[in-house]
Each structure stands twice: as C-alpha cells, then as structure tokens.
Amino acid sequence: MTTKQTVAVLGPGGTGGLLAALLSRSGHRVICLAGKTTADTLRSTGIQVRSRQFGDFTAAVEADTELREPVDACLITVKHTALDAALTRVPPAALGDALVVPLLNGIEHPAALRTRYRPDRVAPAVIRVESTRVAPGVIDHGSPFTEIDLTGDPVPRPRLDALAATLSTTGATTRVLEDETAALWAKMAFLAPFALLTTRYGLPLGEVRTRHRDELEALVAETTAVSRSCGAPADPAQALSRYDAFPASAKSSMQRDAEAGRPLELDAIGGALLRASDRHGVPVPVAARLMGELRAAGH
C-alpha cells in the first residue's frame, strides 16, 4: 500500500491542475500554488476535470499563494515563460526535504533549478498528455493517456521510486528512467518538430504530417541528430511513427498559446535546440529557418 503523500503543485493549469485533481482523488494531500484569485477559486470550488481517460469528477484541494510548509514533492507545472516569477512562490527554505519535480518543456531548466534548490532533490519529469485549463479550476483532458517519465541523475533512487508509486496511484502510467539526458531529449526530439511546425503553419498535426511531410521528416532528422550528439540515442523512424499515431486534431501547446495570444515557449524549445546544435556543430537548417520565421512573425 502506498503511503499518502503531501504534494505541492506550482501552476495548476492544464497539466498541473489535472495531476493535482488526480492526486487528491487518490487520497493524497494537495496544495496548489497560484495567484490569489486562482487560489481563492480552487479553495472554494476545487478542480473540475473533464477527461476521456478518467471520466468527469471534481476534487478538493488546498491552495495558497506561497508554500509555507515542508512537503514530500513539489511539481512545477508552469510554462517556461512564467518560471522565474512563479518560483518566488516556492522559497527553498520552505521545501524541507521535498523533491522538486519540473514537468517543463525543454532541456535547460534542470540545471537552472539546481542553482536554486538542492541539486540532489531536483527530479525532472517528462509528461505526455493533452490537457487544457479552460478556466481557473476547470481542466479539459483530451488525450486517452497520461504518461510520466521520472528521472534525476543525482537523486537517490528510492526517492524516485516512492514518487513514481505515488503518481501511479492516480492512474497515470509512471516509470523511472535511469538516464536524465536521454529522458529529456526523448521528449524534446518529439516536441520540437510538433511545436514548431503546428505553430508556424497554424495547423493541427494531421494536416502538418500530410501537407508538410518533407519538413516534418527533415526536422525529425535534425532533432534526433542533435539528441545523439548530446548523448541521448534517438530513432527518427520511431519518432515519425508516434506523430502518425497521434490524433489528427492534436495541437501543440505552443500552437494553443499562439492562438490565444499568450507568450510562446519558443526559446525553451526551439532556442534550446539551436543552442545545442551550435555547441555540438550539428547543422539544423530547417529548425533555424522555422525559428527565424516565427520570430519574424512577432513570436
């Protein structure tokens, strides 16, 4: 039987709100950290989830504007564009011995977080899910899956296993991976082409993979080449098969942000890819062109 945990969730949006609600429904104590208006809403109404995978339910959570007590883990589920400001809600002294678990896009954030928090308590995770916050405390979970890969090279393995067990109680498919670099690049190699192409052309994945197939294949080849140069094996054929298996209507979170006029995680995804390619001398002409076009469009 899994011990009940206390988990803080920084940023109860599409991903964080879903995980907060699932953890609460599974009997864990959840403290959502957000701005005052959102925190007040969550305290009074809880989190309402509409999910293809888990059904429709409402879960009660605690909420505050800042972490004020030690917890077992703190999930960081804000966008990269809001990360620095959001971290003021999680003072290092308040965390106790908690794991800090960023579920962020990109590959550069673990190093930054380890300058602020204990390096051996920062446990990066990768989540595969399509989930959107449609209003404060209202989450629309559209994908028929929720998959979490938990990692962290300097983190004691028993701590990772314990958190994986906690997350598994929610119904999310959770596993611990040994190689942090490989885990982060596995997500990046899939996400970068998906995000850049759907956002650049304003099309869902189904149309991108047919109308812009050549660019998709070229971008997959570029990202997997950079991934391999960073020490993370990647298989372009496997990546392409995952795009083909995705629902045709799927949109990237970057595309949704562009449609809503929100800041884009362009630097955390495309920028990080270009910086890694420069460091290792791997040419990425398609990625560089798409980044230039997106930036020229004001993103």
Short mmCIF file of C-alpha atoms in Angstrom, two decimals:
data_model
loop_
_atom_site.label_atom_id
_atom_site.label_comp_id
_atom_site.label_asym_id
_atom_site.label_seq_id
_atom_site.Cartn_x
_atom_site.Cartn_y
_atom_site.Cartn_z
CA MET A 1 0.00 0.00 0.00
CA THR A 2 1.35 3.43 -1.00
CA THR A 3 1.87 5.94 1.80
CA LYS A 4 -0.25 9.06 1.45
CA GLN A 5 1.88 12.00 0.38
CA THR A 6 1.66 15.78 0.57
CA VAL A 7 2.30 17.25 -2.85
CA ALA A 8 2.52 20.92 -3.81
CA VAL A 9 1.63 21.86 -7.39
CA LEU A 10 3.09 25.11 -8.68
CA GLY A 11 0.88 26.22 -11.54
CA PRO A 12 -2.47 24.35 -11.54
CA GLY A 13 -3.07 24.79 -15.28
CA GLY A 14 -3.72 22.11 -17.88
CA THR A 15 -1.06 19.69 -16.66
CA GLY A 16 -0.75 20.78 -13.04
CA GLY A 17 -4.48 21.01 -12.48
CA LEU A 18 -5.02 17.53 -13.87
CA LEU A 19 -2.29 16.00 -11.70
CA ALA A 20 -3.48 17.92 -8.63
CA ALA A 21 -7.02 16.64 -9.08
CA LEU A 22 -5.89 13.06 -9.74
CA LEU A 23 -3.63 13.07 -6.67
CA SER A 24 -6.40 14.45 -4.47
CA ARG A 25 -8.90 11.92 -5.81
CA SER A 26 -6.39 9.18 -4.92
CA GLY A 27 -6.27 10.31 -1.29
CA HIS A 28 -3.12 12.42 -1.26
CA ARG A 29 -2.96 15.90 0.26
CA VAL A 30 -2.51 18.55 -2.46
CA ILE A 31 -1.53 22.20 -2.05
CA CYS A 32 -1.90 24.24 -5.25
CA LEU A 33 0.29 27.34 -5.51
CA ALA A 34 -1.06 30.15 -7.69
CA GLY A 35 -2.08 33.80 -7.74
CA LYS A 36 -4.63 34.96 -5.18
CA THR A 37 -7.65 34.88 -7.49
CA THR A 38 -6.94 31.36 -8.72
CA ALA A 39 -6.07 30.14 -5.21
CA ASP A 40 -9.37 31.54 -3.87
CA THR A 41 -11.30 29.81 -6.67
CA LEU A 42 -9.62 26.45 -6.09
CA ARG A 43 -10.27 26.59 -2.35
CA SER A 44 -13.96 27.26 -2.88
CA THR A 45 -14.78 25.06 -5.88
CA GLY A 46 -11.95 22.52 -6.12
CA ILE A 47 -10.75 21.34 -9.52
CA GLN A 48 -13.29 20.10 -12.06
CA VAL A 49 -11.90 17.62 -14.58
CA ARG A 50 -13.47 16.50 -17.85
CA SER A 51 -11.42 13.55 -19.04
CA ARG A 52 -11.63 10.93 -21.75
CA GLN A 53 -9.37 8.69 -19.67
CA PHE A 54 -10.58 9.27 -16.11
CA GLY A 55 -14.16 10.47 -16.57
CA ASP A 56 -15.63 13.67 -15.15
CA PHE A 57 -15.02 14.47 -11.49
CA THR A 58 -14.33 17.27 -9.03
CA ALA A 59 -11.54 17.08 -6.45
CA ALA A 60 -10.99 19.27 -3.41
CA VAL A 61 -7.53 20.81 -3.00
CA GLU A 62 -5.83 23.25 -0.68
CA ALA A 63 -4.47 26.40 -2.29
CA ASP A 64 -2.14 29.24 -1.35
CA THR A 65 -0.04 31.94 -2.98
CA GLU A 66 3.18 30.58 -1.46
CA LEU A 67 4.49 27.34 0.01
CA ARG A 68 4.59 27.71 3.79
CA GLU A 69 5.40 24.18 4.99
CA PRO A 70 7.51 21.17 4.02
CA VAL A 71 6.01 18.75 1.51
CA ASP A 72 7.04 15.40 0.03
CA ALA A 73 7.24 16.75 -3.50
CA CYS A 74 6.62 19.96 -5.41
CA LEU A 75 5.50 19.57 -9.01
CA ILE A 76 6.48 22.56 -11.15
CA THR A 77 3.96 22.75 -13.98
CA VAL A 78 4.10 26.38 -15.12
CA LYS A 79 5.19 27.40 -18.59
CA HIS A 80 8.84 28.32 -19.10
CA THR A 81 7.80 31.89 -19.78
CA ALA A 82 6.40 32.16 -16.23
CA LEU A 83 9.01 30.07 -14.42
CA ASP A 84 11.19 32.75 -12.81
CA ALA A 85 8.25 34.68 -11.42
CA ALA A 86 6.48 31.51 -10.25
CA LEU A 87 9.48 30.20 -8.32
CA THR A 88 9.10 33.04 -5.82
CA ARG A 89 6.09 31.04 -4.55
CA VAL A 90 8.43 28.20 -3.54
CA PRO A 91 11.08 29.52 -1.13
CA PRO A 92 13.91 26.96 -0.83
CA ALA A 93 13.72 27.11 2.97
CA ALA A 94 10.06 26.06 2.95
CA LEU A 95 10.59 22.87 0.97
CA GLY A 96 12.20 20.74 3.63
CA ASP A 97 13.47 17.54 2.04
CA ALA A 98 11.00 17.66 -0.83
CA LEU A 99 11.69 16.55 -4.34
CA VAL A 100 11.38 19.39 -6.86
CA VAL A 101 9.81 17.91 -9.98
CA PRO A 102 9.72 20.14 -13.06
CA LEU A 103 7.38 18.91 -15.80
CA LEU A 104 8.55 21.57 -18.22
CA ASN A 105 9.27 21.52 -21.91
CA GLY A 106 12.88 21.83 -22.98
CA ILE A 107 16.21 20.58 -21.67
CA GLU A 108 17.88 23.52 -19.92
CA HIS A 109 15.68 24.03 -16.84
CA PRO A 110 17.10 21.28 -14.55
CA ALA A 111 20.50 22.99 -14.40
CA ALA A 112 18.84 26.32 -13.59
CA LEU A 113 16.68 24.79 -10.85
CA ARG A 114 19.73 23.11 -9.29
CA THR A 115 21.26 26.53 -8.67
CA ARG A 116 18.21 27.46 -6.55
CA TYR A 117 17.29 24.16 -4.86
CA ARG A 118 19.25 21.15 -3.61
CA PRO A 119 20.73 19.56 -6.74
CA ASP A 120 20.09 16.04 -5.45
CA ARG A 121 16.40 16.83 -4.93
CA VAL A 122 15.66 18.16 -8.42
CA ALA A 123 13.96 15.30 -10.29
CA PRO A 124 12.98 16.30 -13.83
CA ALA A 125 9.97 14.57 -15.30
CA VAL A 126 8.51 14.26 -18.77
CA ILE A 127 4.76 14.04 -19.21
CA ARG A 128 2.86 13.02 -22.32
CA VAL A 129 -0.69 14.33 -22.12
CA GLU A 130 -3.04 16.73 -23.85
CA SER A 131 -4.76 18.72 -21.14
CA THR A 132 -6.00 22.31 -21.14
CA ARG A 133 -7.17 24.72 -18.46
CA VAL A 134 -10.37 26.26 -19.84
CA ALA A 135 -10.98 28.38 -16.71
CA PRO A 136 -9.45 28.54 -13.22
CA GLY A 137 -10.07 25.13 -11.68
CA VAL A 138 -11.61 23.66 -14.86
CA ILE A 139 -9.49 21.15 -16.78
CA ASP A 140 -10.28 19.52 -20.13
CA HIS A 141 -8.16 16.36 -20.53
CA GLY A 142 -8.45 15.32 -24.16
CA SER A 143 -5.86 12.56 -24.59
CA PRO A 144 -6.72 8.94 -23.74
CA PHE A 145 -3.38 8.64 -21.94
CA THR A 146 -1.33 10.29 -19.18
CA GLU A 147 2.27 9.05 -19.17
CA ILE A 148 5.04 10.29 -16.86
CA ASP A 149 8.74 9.52 -17.05
CA LEU A 150 10.54 10.46 -13.82
CA THR A 151 14.30 10.88 -13.73
CA GLY A 152 17.11 12.73 -11.96
CA ASP A 153 20.70 11.54 -12.14
CA PRO A 154 21.78 12.82 -8.67
CA VAL A 155 18.51 11.94 -6.91
CA PRO A 156 18.51 8.83 -4.65
CA ARG A 157 16.68 6.06 -6.49
CA PRO A 158 14.40 5.19 -3.54
CA ARG A 159 13.05 8.76 -3.60
CA LEU A 160 12.27 8.48 -7.31
CA ASP A 161 10.61 5.10 -6.83
CA ALA A 162 8.47 6.40 -3.97
CA LEU A 163 7.24 9.36 -6.02
CA ALA A 164 6.60 7.13 -9.02
CA ALA A 165 4.45 4.91 -6.78
CA THR A 166 2.51 7.96 -5.61
CA LEU A 167 1.89 9.16 -9.16
CA SER A 168 0.90 5.66 -10.24
CA THR A 169 -1.94 5.63 -7.69
CA THR A 170 -3.63 8.32 -9.79
CA GLY A 171 -3.92 6.09 -12.85
CA ALA A 172 -1.11 7.86 -14.71
CA THR A 173 1.37 5.45 -16.30
CA THR A 174 4.59 6.29 -14.44
CA ARG A 175 8.10 4.91 -14.76
CA VAL A 176 11.58 5.85 -13.50
CA LEU A 177 14.28 6.24 -16.14
CA GLU A 178 17.98 5.94 -15.36
CA ASP A 179 19.38 8.48 -17.83
CA GLU A 180 18.18 12.06 -17.31
CA THR A 181 19.65 13.35 -20.58
CA ALA A 182 18.04 10.58 -22.61
CA ALA A 183 14.66 11.12 -20.92
CA LEU A 184 14.62 14.87 -21.57
CA TRP A 185 15.80 14.54 -25.15
CA ALA A 186 13.25 11.82 -25.91
CA LYS A 187 10.55 14.42 -25.22
CA MET A 188 12.44 17.24 -26.92
CA ALA A 189 13.04 15.25 -30.10
CA PHE A 190 9.29 14.70 -30.38
CA LEU A 191 8.14 18.11 -29.16
CA ALA A 192 10.36 20.45 -31.18
CA PRO A 193 9.09 19.41 -34.63
CA PHE A 194 5.49 19.19 -33.35
CA ALA A 195 5.57 22.63 -31.72
CA LEU A 196 7.50 24.48 -34.43
CA LEU A 197 5.51 23.16 -37.38
CA THR A 198 1.99 23.36 -35.92
CA THR A 199 2.69 26.89 -34.68
CA ARG A 200 4.40 28.09 -37.85
CA TYR A 201 1.57 26.93 -40.11
CA GLY A 202 -1.36 27.24 -37.69
CA LEU A 203 -2.46 23.70 -38.49
CA PRO A 204 -3.28 20.63 -36.39
CA LEU A 205 -0.87 17.71 -36.51
CA GLY A 206 -2.91 15.72 -39.01
CA GLU A 207 -2.55 18.42 -41.68
CA VAL A 208 1.10 19.08 -40.81
CA ARG A 209 2.07 15.43 -41.26
CA THR A 210 0.44 15.31 -44.70
CA ARG A 211 0.83 18.80 -46.20
CA HIS A 212 4.28 19.44 -44.67
CA ARG A 213 5.61 15.89 -44.53
CA ASP A 214 9.01 16.73 -46.04
CA GLU A 215 9.65 19.41 -43.43
CA LEU A 216 8.47 17.12 -40.62
CA GLU A 217 10.85 14.37 -41.73
CA ALA A 218 13.75 16.83 -42.10
CA LEU A 219 13.08 18.36 -38.69
CA VAL A 220 12.88 14.94 -37.05
CA ALA A 221 16.23 14.06 -38.62
CA GLU A 222 17.76 17.29 -37.30
CA THR A 223 16.47 16.93 -33.76
CA THR A 224 17.47 13.29 -33.48
CA ALA A 225 20.95 14.16 -34.75
CA VAL A 226 21.31 16.84 -32.07
CA SER A 227 19.93 14.44 -29.48
CA ARG A 228 22.53 11.82 -30.38
CA SER A 229 25.31 14.41 -30.19
CA CYS A 230 24.16 15.23 -26.64
CA GLY A 231 24.48 11.58 -25.65
CA ALA A 232 20.82 10.63 -25.98
CA PRO A 233 20.07 7.96 -28.59
CA ALA A 234 17.06 8.79 -30.73
CA ASP A 235 15.35 6.92 -33.56
CA PRO A 236 13.84 9.14 -36.28
CA ALA A 237 11.63 6.33 -37.62
CA GLN A 238 10.17 5.76 -34.17
CA ALA A 239 9.54 9.50 -33.77
CA LEU A 240 7.71 9.65 -37.09
CA SER A 241 5.56 6.67 -36.17
CA ARG A 242 4.49 8.47 -32.98
CA TYR A 243 3.35 11.51 -34.99
CA ASP A 244 1.37 9.23 -37.28
CA ALA A 245 -0.31 7.56 -34.30
CA PHE A 246 -1.41 10.86 -32.73
CA PRO A 247 -4.97 12.13 -33.27
CA ALA A 248 -5.17 14.23 -36.44
CA SER A 249 -6.78 17.06 -34.46
CA ALA A 250 -3.88 17.32 -31.97
CA LYS A 251 -2.39 20.78 -31.47
CA SER A 252 0.82 21.59 -29.65
CA SER A 253 0.67 23.68 -26.51
CA MET A 254 2.79 26.29 -28.31
CA GLN A 255 0.19 26.50 -31.07
CA ARG A 256 -2.58 26.90 -28.49
CA ASP A 257 -0.60 29.68 -26.83
CA ALA A 258 -0.15 31.43 -30.19
CA GLU A 259 -3.88 31.19 -30.92
CA ALA A 260 -4.67 32.68 -27.51
CA GLY A 261 -2.10 35.47 -27.82
CA ARG A 262 -0.03 34.15 -24.92
CA PRO A 263 3.79 34.22 -24.76
CA LEU A 264 5.37 31.25 -26.50
CA GLU A 265 7.96 28.81 -25.14
CA LEU A 266 9.91 29.41 -28.33
CA ASP A 267 13.26 29.92 -26.61
CA ALA A 268 12.87 26.94 -24.27
CA ILE A 269 12.13 24.61 -27.19
CA GLY A 270 13.47 25.95 -30.48
CA GLY A 271 16.09 28.17 -28.89
CA ALA A 272 17.45 25.32 -26.77
CA LEU A 273 17.60 23.11 -29.86
CA LEU A 274 19.62 25.74 -31.76
CA ARG A 275 21.98 26.27 -28.82
CA ALA A 276 22.62 22.53 -28.53
CA SER A 277 23.21 22.29 -32.27
CA ASP A 278 25.75 25.14 -32.06
CA ARG A 279 27.57 23.51 -29.14
CA HIS A 280 27.96 20.24 -30.99
CA GLY A 281 28.38 21.53 -34.53
CA VAL A 282 25.25 19.81 -35.86
CA PRO A 283 23.55 21.74 -38.68
CA VAL A 284 19.79 22.28 -38.28
CA PRO A 285 18.77 24.40 -41.29
CA VAL A 286 15.04 23.61 -41.17
CA ALA A 287 14.79 24.35 -37.45
CA ALA A 288 16.78 27.57 -37.89
CA ARG A 289 14.51 28.72 -40.74
CA LEU A 290 11.32 27.96 -38.81
CA MET A 291 12.65 29.77 -35.74
CA GLY A 292 13.52 32.78 -37.89
CA GLU A 293 10.05 32.82 -39.45
CA LEU A 294 8.31 32.52 -36.08
CA ARG A 295 10.39 35.31 -34.61
CA ALA A 296 9.82 37.49 -37.67
CA ALA A 297 6.09 36.98 -37.10
CA GLY A 298 6.49 38.57 -33.68
CA HIS A 299 6.61 35.42 -31.54
#
